[in-house]
Amino acid sequence: MKHFPVPDYHIHTYLCGHASGQPYEYVEHAISLGFSEIGFSDHAPMVSHRDPTVTMAMDELPLYHKMIEQVKEKYKDAITVKVGIEADFIPGYEAQTEKILQAYPYDYVIGSVHYIGDWGFDNSDEQEKLKKLNINDTYRAYHKLLRKCAQSGLFDIMAHTDLVKKFGHFPTEDISDEIIATAEIFKECKVAIELNTSGLRKPAREMYPALATLKLFFQHGVPLIFGSDSHRPQEVGMDFNQAIAAAQRAGYRECLRFRQRKIEEVVSLV
Ligand SMILES: [Zn+2]
Ligand SMILES: [Zn+2]
């Protein structure tokens, strides 16, 4: 059987309101692909507002942990299942976010910027706004938030670090100064980035981040993990061969495994 040397750390559950299937189906698909480790990282309860189609609710958090514990135990001889979470970075709500993240133990916490102000820029219902704004300014505002997200100290891994491109809107000028500033902060704050394959399934038709951005992160010594951002069982590990090849093209030879919010192992990609 084909064996995947790297774990898939970005997997959702139906609790977020926009994913399908049961956790065991995600786990069984991972086993069938030859994964020896995966991690769930569903959308943590939103601190700024409540939207049952975007994240789990506060009172669903115990069920999330129970569900993951169950599959972890059930499949322990076949695969290691880690417990992670993907939490939004909303400036001004750091204390509330921290409280949620401290309520349960995690193997890793993924920090995400899905909002610029109260604009959910990656929500298909709100994408019209992208056309009205200067796209380069939007990328710059997004990078500013990415840096604040890392500097908050709340997160171990930074998610999909060029998500603004999701609907196919790319910068029209060179923004490598922003990317370099972000890479420097990520290195300083000791956060990893993820290479997220879900962008291939979106109008952007490329992974998050783009290869040129990934190269800059590598050159600044920012460590890497891999994520499929699965919202359906069959998306687990999707395009991971392509992702590993892209990481190697960017210069990466290793990725990380996490346990209890610490680096457990540096895994060779070759
Ligand atoms: Zn989601
Ligand atoms: Zn996300």
GROMACS .gro file of C-alpha atoms and ligand atoms in nm:
model
  272
    1MET     CA    1   0.000   0.000   0.000
    2LYS     CA    2   0.113   0.352  -0.077
    3HIS     CA    3   0.236   0.512   0.244
    4PHE     CA    4   0.208   0.882   0.318
    5PRO     CA    5   0.506   1.010   0.512
    6VAL     CA    6   0.321   1.324   0.626
    7PRO     CA    7   0.004   1.365   0.833
    8ASP     CA    8  -0.308   1.549   0.716
    9TYR     CA    9  -0.377   1.797   0.997
   10HIS     CA   10  -0.671   1.991   0.852
   11ILE     CA   11  -0.990   1.784   0.870
   12HIS     CA   12  -1.337   1.911   0.961
   13THR     CA   13  -1.649   1.749   1.110
   14TYR     CA   14  -2.020   1.805   1.049
   15LEU     CA   15  -2.035   2.017   1.366
   16CYS     CA   16  -1.918   2.323   1.169
   17GLY     CA   17  -2.243   2.310   0.972
   18HIS     CA   18  -2.085   2.292   0.625
   19ALA     CA   19  -1.910   1.951   0.625
   20SER     CA   20  -2.059   1.608   0.566
   21GLY     CA   21  -1.996   1.253   0.683
   22GLN     CA   22  -1.905   1.101   1.017
   23PRO     CA   23  -1.554   1.124   1.170
   24TYR     CA   24  -1.503   0.747   1.124
   25GLU     CA   25  -1.551   0.788   0.747
   26TYR     CA   26  -1.269   1.044   0.734
   27VAL     CA   27  -1.047   0.814   0.941
   28GLU     CA   28  -1.124   0.506   0.731
   29HIS     CA   29  -1.051   0.697   0.411
   30ALA     CA   30  -0.715   0.808   0.556
   31ILE     CA   31  -0.632   0.447   0.648
   32SER     CA   32  -0.723   0.331   0.296
   33LEU     CA   33  -0.477   0.588   0.155
   34GLY     CA   34  -0.194   0.465   0.378
   35PHE     CA   35  -0.180   0.751   0.629
   36SER     CA   36  -0.025   0.663   0.964
   37GLU     CA   37  -0.141   0.989   1.124
   38ILE     CA   38  -0.414   1.249   1.074
   39GLY     CA   39  -0.561   1.524   1.288
   40PHE     CA   40  -0.905   1.679   1.310
   41SER     CA   41  -0.921   2.057   1.326
   42ASP     CA   42  -1.280   2.168   1.307
   43HIS     CA   43  -1.387   2.532   1.322
   44ALA     CA   44  -1.381   2.648   1.687
   45PRO     CA   45  -1.684   2.838   1.823
   46MET     CA   46  -1.686   3.192   1.685
   47VAL     CA   47  -1.607   3.457   1.944
   48SER     CA   48  -1.744   3.764   1.765
   49HIS     CA   49  -2.080   3.634   1.643
   50ARG     CA   50  -2.276   3.312   1.611
   51ASP     CA   51  -2.316   3.143   1.272
   52PRO     CA   52  -2.411   2.773   1.276
   53THR     CA   53  -2.314   2.737   0.908
   54VAL     CA   54  -1.955   2.845   0.975
   55THR     CA   55  -1.840   2.703   1.310
   56MET     CA   56  -1.950   2.468   1.585
   57ALA     CA   57  -2.134   2.627   1.877
   58MET     CA   58  -1.986   2.662   2.223
   59ASP     CA   59  -2.208   2.387   2.360
   60GLU     CA   60  -2.092   2.150   2.082
   61LEU     CA   61  -1.728   2.161   2.194
   62PRO     CA   62  -1.767   1.867   2.440
   63LEU     CA   63  -1.925   1.656   2.163
   64TYR     CA   64  -1.639   1.744   1.926
   65HIS     CA   65  -1.386   1.612   2.175
   66LYS     CA   66  -1.595   1.305   2.251
   67MET     CA   67  -1.627   1.221   1.880
   68ILE     CA   68  -1.255   1.252   1.816
   69GLU     CA   69  -1.167   1.053   2.130
   70GLN     CA   70  -1.395   0.775   2.008
   71VAL     CA   71  -1.230   0.740   1.666
   72LYS     CA   72  -0.886   0.784   1.818
   73GLU     CA   73  -0.949   0.484   2.045
   74LYS     CA   74  -1.133   0.274   1.789
   75TYR     CA   75  -0.866   0.300   1.519
   76LYS     CA   76  -0.555   0.325   1.739
   77ASP     CA   77  -0.397   0.009   1.598
   78ALA     CA   78  -0.433   0.135   1.239
   79ILE     CA   79  -0.369   0.511   1.262
   80THR     CA   80  -0.282   0.788   1.507
   81VAL     CA   81  -0.561   1.047   1.532
   82LYS     CA   82  -0.464   1.385   1.674
   83VAL     CA   83  -0.702   1.644   1.819
   84GLY     CA   84  -0.656   1.989   1.677
   85ILE     CA   85  -0.881   2.286   1.616
   86GLU     CA   86  -0.900   2.572   1.365
   87ALA     CA   87  -0.977   2.901   1.537
   88ASP     CA   88  -1.049   3.238   1.377
   89PHE     CA   89  -0.827   3.530   1.462
   90ILE     CA   90  -1.057   3.824   1.542
   91PRO     CA   91  -0.863   4.126   1.673
   92GLY     CA   92  -1.002   4.241   2.007
   93TYR     CA   93  -1.129   3.894   2.096
   94GLU     CA   94  -0.796   3.737   2.195
   95ALA     CA   95  -0.902   3.674   2.557
   96GLN     CA   96  -1.224   3.498   2.453
   97THR     CA   97  -1.032   3.291   2.196
   98GLU     CA   98  -0.774   3.193   2.454
   99LYS     CA   99  -1.049   3.083   2.692
  100ILE     CA  100  -1.196   2.852   2.429
  101LEU     CA  101  -0.855   2.709   2.343
  102GLN     CA  102  -0.776   2.642   2.707
  103ALA     CA  103  -1.102   2.460   2.778
  104TYR     CA  104  -0.963   2.137   2.628
  105PRO     CA  105  -0.618   1.999   2.549
  106TYR     CA  106  -0.508   2.004   2.184
  107ASP     CA  107  -0.223   1.852   1.988
  108TYR     CA  108  -0.211   2.169   1.777
  109VAL     CA  109  -0.412   2.485   1.714
  110ILE     CA  110  -0.449   2.627   1.365
  111GLY     CA  111  -0.500   3.004   1.343
  112SER     CA  112  -0.704   3.138   1.053
  113VAL     CA  113  -0.784   3.474   0.905
  114HIS     CA  114  -1.124   3.443   0.735
  115TYR     CA  115  -1.237   3.799   0.814
  116ILE     CA  116  -1.108   4.144   0.729
  117GLY     CA  117  -1.305   4.357   0.974
  118ASP     CA  118  -1.650   4.199   0.967
  119TRP     CA  119  -1.615   4.097   0.602
  120GLY     CA  120  -1.596   3.719   0.562
  121PHE     CA  121  -1.394   3.746   0.241
  122ASP     CA  122  -1.379   3.371   0.175
  123ASN     CA  123  -1.756   3.330   0.205
  124SER     CA  124  -1.909   3.288  -0.142
  125ASP     CA  125  -2.205   3.509  -0.039
  126GLU     CA  126  -1.969   3.797   0.030
  127GLN     CA  127  -1.730   3.769  -0.265
  128GLU     CA  128  -1.890   4.053  -0.465
  129LYS     CA  129  -1.711   4.294  -0.234
  130LEU     CA  130  -1.376   4.166  -0.364
  131LYS     CA  131  -1.448   4.320  -0.704
  132LYS     CA  132  -1.529   4.660  -0.556
  133LEU     CA  133  -1.211   4.692  -0.353
  134ASN     CA  134  -0.853   4.735  -0.469
  135ILE     CA  135  -0.730   4.376  -0.472
  136ASN     CA  136  -0.374   4.467  -0.375
  137ASP     CA  137  -0.500   4.664  -0.074
  138THR     CA  138  -0.708   4.361   0.026
  139TYR     CA  139  -0.401   4.136   0.014
  140ARG     CA  140  -0.206   4.388   0.221
  141ALA     CA  141  -0.484   4.415   0.481
  142TYR     CA  142  -0.497   4.036   0.493
  143HIS     CA  143  -0.121   4.006   0.551
  144LYS     CA  144  -0.138   4.261   0.830
  145LEU     CA  145  -0.395   4.038   1.001
  146LEU     CA  146  -0.185   3.725   0.940
  147ARG     CA  147   0.104   3.889   1.123
  148LYS     CA  148  -0.120   3.992   1.413
  149CYS     CA  149  -0.261   3.641   1.420
  150ALA     CA  150   0.090   3.494   1.464
  151GLN     CA  151   0.186   3.763   1.715
  152SER     CA  152  -0.118   3.685   1.932
  153GLY     CA  153   0.067   3.374   2.051
  154LEU     CA  154  -0.261   3.181   2.043
  155PHE     CA  155  -0.176   2.950   1.754
  156ASP     CA  156   0.079   2.686   1.648
  157ILE     CA  157   0.005   2.676   1.275
  158MET     CA  158  -0.111   2.945   1.033
  159ALA     CA  159  -0.379   2.826   0.791
  160HIS     CA  160  -0.408   2.880   0.414
  161THR     CA  161  -0.183   3.188   0.404
  162ASP     CA  162  -0.313   3.339   0.078
  163LEU     CA  163  -0.684   3.261   0.116
  164VAL     CA  164  -0.781   3.593  -0.048
  165LYS     CA  165  -0.724   3.422  -0.385
  166LYS     CA  166  -0.995   3.160  -0.321
  167PHE     CA  167  -1.235   3.294  -0.588
  168GLY     CA  168  -0.959   3.357  -0.838
  169HIS     CA  169  -0.862   3.716  -0.754
  170PHE     CA  170  -0.485   3.750  -0.758
  171PRO     CA  171  -0.268   4.052  -0.676
  172THR     CA  172  -0.194   4.272  -0.976
  173GLU     CA  173   0.129   4.407  -0.831
  174ASP     CA  174   0.427   4.248  -0.661
  175ILE     CA  175   0.339   4.204  -0.293
  176SER     CA  176   0.650   4.009  -0.196
  177ASP     CA  177   0.740   4.286   0.054
  178GLU     CA  178   0.422   4.192   0.246
  179ILE     CA  179   0.493   3.820   0.220
  180ILE     CA  180   0.851   3.868   0.342
  181ALA     CA  181   0.731   4.080   0.637
  182THR     CA  182   0.482   3.804   0.721
  183ALA     CA  183   0.746   3.531   0.689
  184GLU     CA  184   0.978   3.721   0.925
  185ILE     CA  185   0.704   3.752   1.187
  186PHE     CA  186   0.607   3.384   1.151
  187LYS     CA  187   0.969   3.284   1.210
  188GLU     CA  188   0.999   3.517   1.508
  189CYS     CA  189   0.672   3.388   1.658
  190LYS     CA  190   0.772   3.024   1.597
  191VAL     CA  191   0.455   2.933   1.409
  192ALA     CA  192   0.442   2.679   1.128
  193ILE     CA  193   0.246   2.724   0.806
  194GLU     CA  194   0.030   2.470   0.633
  195LEU     CA  195   0.038   2.373   0.269
  196ASN     CA  196  -0.336   2.344   0.213
  197THR     CA  197  -0.454   2.153  -0.093
  198SER     CA  198  -0.816   2.276  -0.084
  199GLY     CA  199  -0.736   2.575  -0.307
  200LEU     CA  200  -0.697   2.328  -0.595
  201ARG     CA  201  -1.068   2.251  -0.555
  202LYS     CA  202  -1.166   2.621  -0.557
  203PRO     CA  203  -1.173   2.880  -0.842
  204ALA     CA  204  -0.814   2.979  -0.749
  205ARG     CA  205  -0.707   2.633  -0.876
  206GLU     CA  206  -0.387   2.635  -0.675
  207MET     CA  207  -0.277   2.534  -0.327
  208TYR     CA  208  -0.258   2.779  -0.039
  209PRO     CA  209  -0.002   2.927  -0.044
  210ALA     CA  210   0.123   2.965  -0.402
  211LEU     CA  211   0.466   2.817  -0.478
  212ALA     CA  212   0.640   3.158  -0.487
  213THR     CA  213   0.500   3.238  -0.140
  214LEU     CA  214   0.594   2.895  -0.010
  215LYS     CA  215   0.951   2.954  -0.130
  216LEU     CA  216   0.970   3.279   0.070
  217PHE     CA  217   0.844   3.101   0.383
  218PHE     CA  218   1.105   2.829   0.333
  219GLN     CA  219   1.381   3.085   0.283
  220HIS     CA  220   1.284   3.247   0.614
  221GLY     CA  221   1.295   2.918   0.802
  222VAL     CA  222   0.920   2.884   0.865
  223PRO     CA  223   0.833   2.515   0.928
  224LEU     CA  224   0.560   2.331   0.742
  225ILE     CA  225   0.265   2.097   0.790
  226PHE     CA  226   0.018   1.962   0.532
  227GLY     CA  227  -0.361   1.993   0.530
  228SER     CA  228  -0.642   1.894   0.296
  229ASP     CA  229  -0.905   2.115   0.465
  230SER     CA  230  -1.143   1.821   0.414
  231HIS     CA  231  -1.512   1.892   0.450
  232ARG     CA  232  -1.604   1.549   0.302
  233PRO     CA  233  -1.447   1.211   0.388
  234GLN     CA  234  -1.309   1.154   0.037
  235GLU     CA  235  -1.117   1.484   0.053
  236VAL     CA  236  -0.876   1.354   0.320
  237GLY     CA  237  -0.523   1.349   0.179
  238MET     CA  238  -0.643   1.485  -0.153
  239ASP     CA  239  -0.358   1.598  -0.384
  240PHE     CA  240  -0.096   1.525  -0.119
  241ASN     CA  241   0.152   1.382  -0.370
  242GLN     CA  242   0.133   1.712  -0.556
  243ALA     CA  243   0.167   1.901  -0.226
  244ILE     CA  244   0.477   1.708  -0.119
  245ALA     CA  245   0.631   1.773  -0.463
  246ALA     CA  246   0.550   2.146  -0.433
  247ALA     CA  247   0.702   2.164  -0.085
  248GLN     CA  248   1.018   2.003  -0.218
  249ARG     CA  249   1.029   2.246  -0.511
  250ALA     CA  250   1.007   2.531  -0.259
  251GLY     CA  251   1.307   2.385  -0.078
  252TYR     CA  252   1.139   2.199   0.208
  253ARG     CA  253   1.284   1.861   0.306
  254GLU     CA  254   1.088   1.822   0.631
  255CYS     CA  255   0.753   1.878   0.792
  256LEU     CA  256   0.635   1.870   1.152
  257ARG     CA  257   0.426   1.643   1.368
  258PHE     CA  258   0.265   1.795   1.675
  259ARG     CA  259   0.161   1.650   2.009
  260GLN     CA  260   0.018   1.844   2.301
  261ARG     CA  261   0.101   2.170   2.125
  262LYS     CA  262   0.470   2.086   2.093
  263ILE     CA  263   0.675   1.959   1.802
  264GLU     CA  264   0.674   1.582   1.842
  265GLU     CA  265   0.888   1.496   1.542
  266VAL     CA  266   1.048   1.646   1.234
  267VAL     CA  267   0.946   1.419   0.947
  268SER     CA  268   1.154   1.379   0.632
  269LEU     CA  269   0.967   1.434   0.305
  270VAL     CA  270   1.199   1.206   0.112
  271ZN      ZN  271  -1.480   2.498   0.683
  272ZN      ZN  272  -1.001   2.791   0.716
   0.00000   0.00000   0.00000
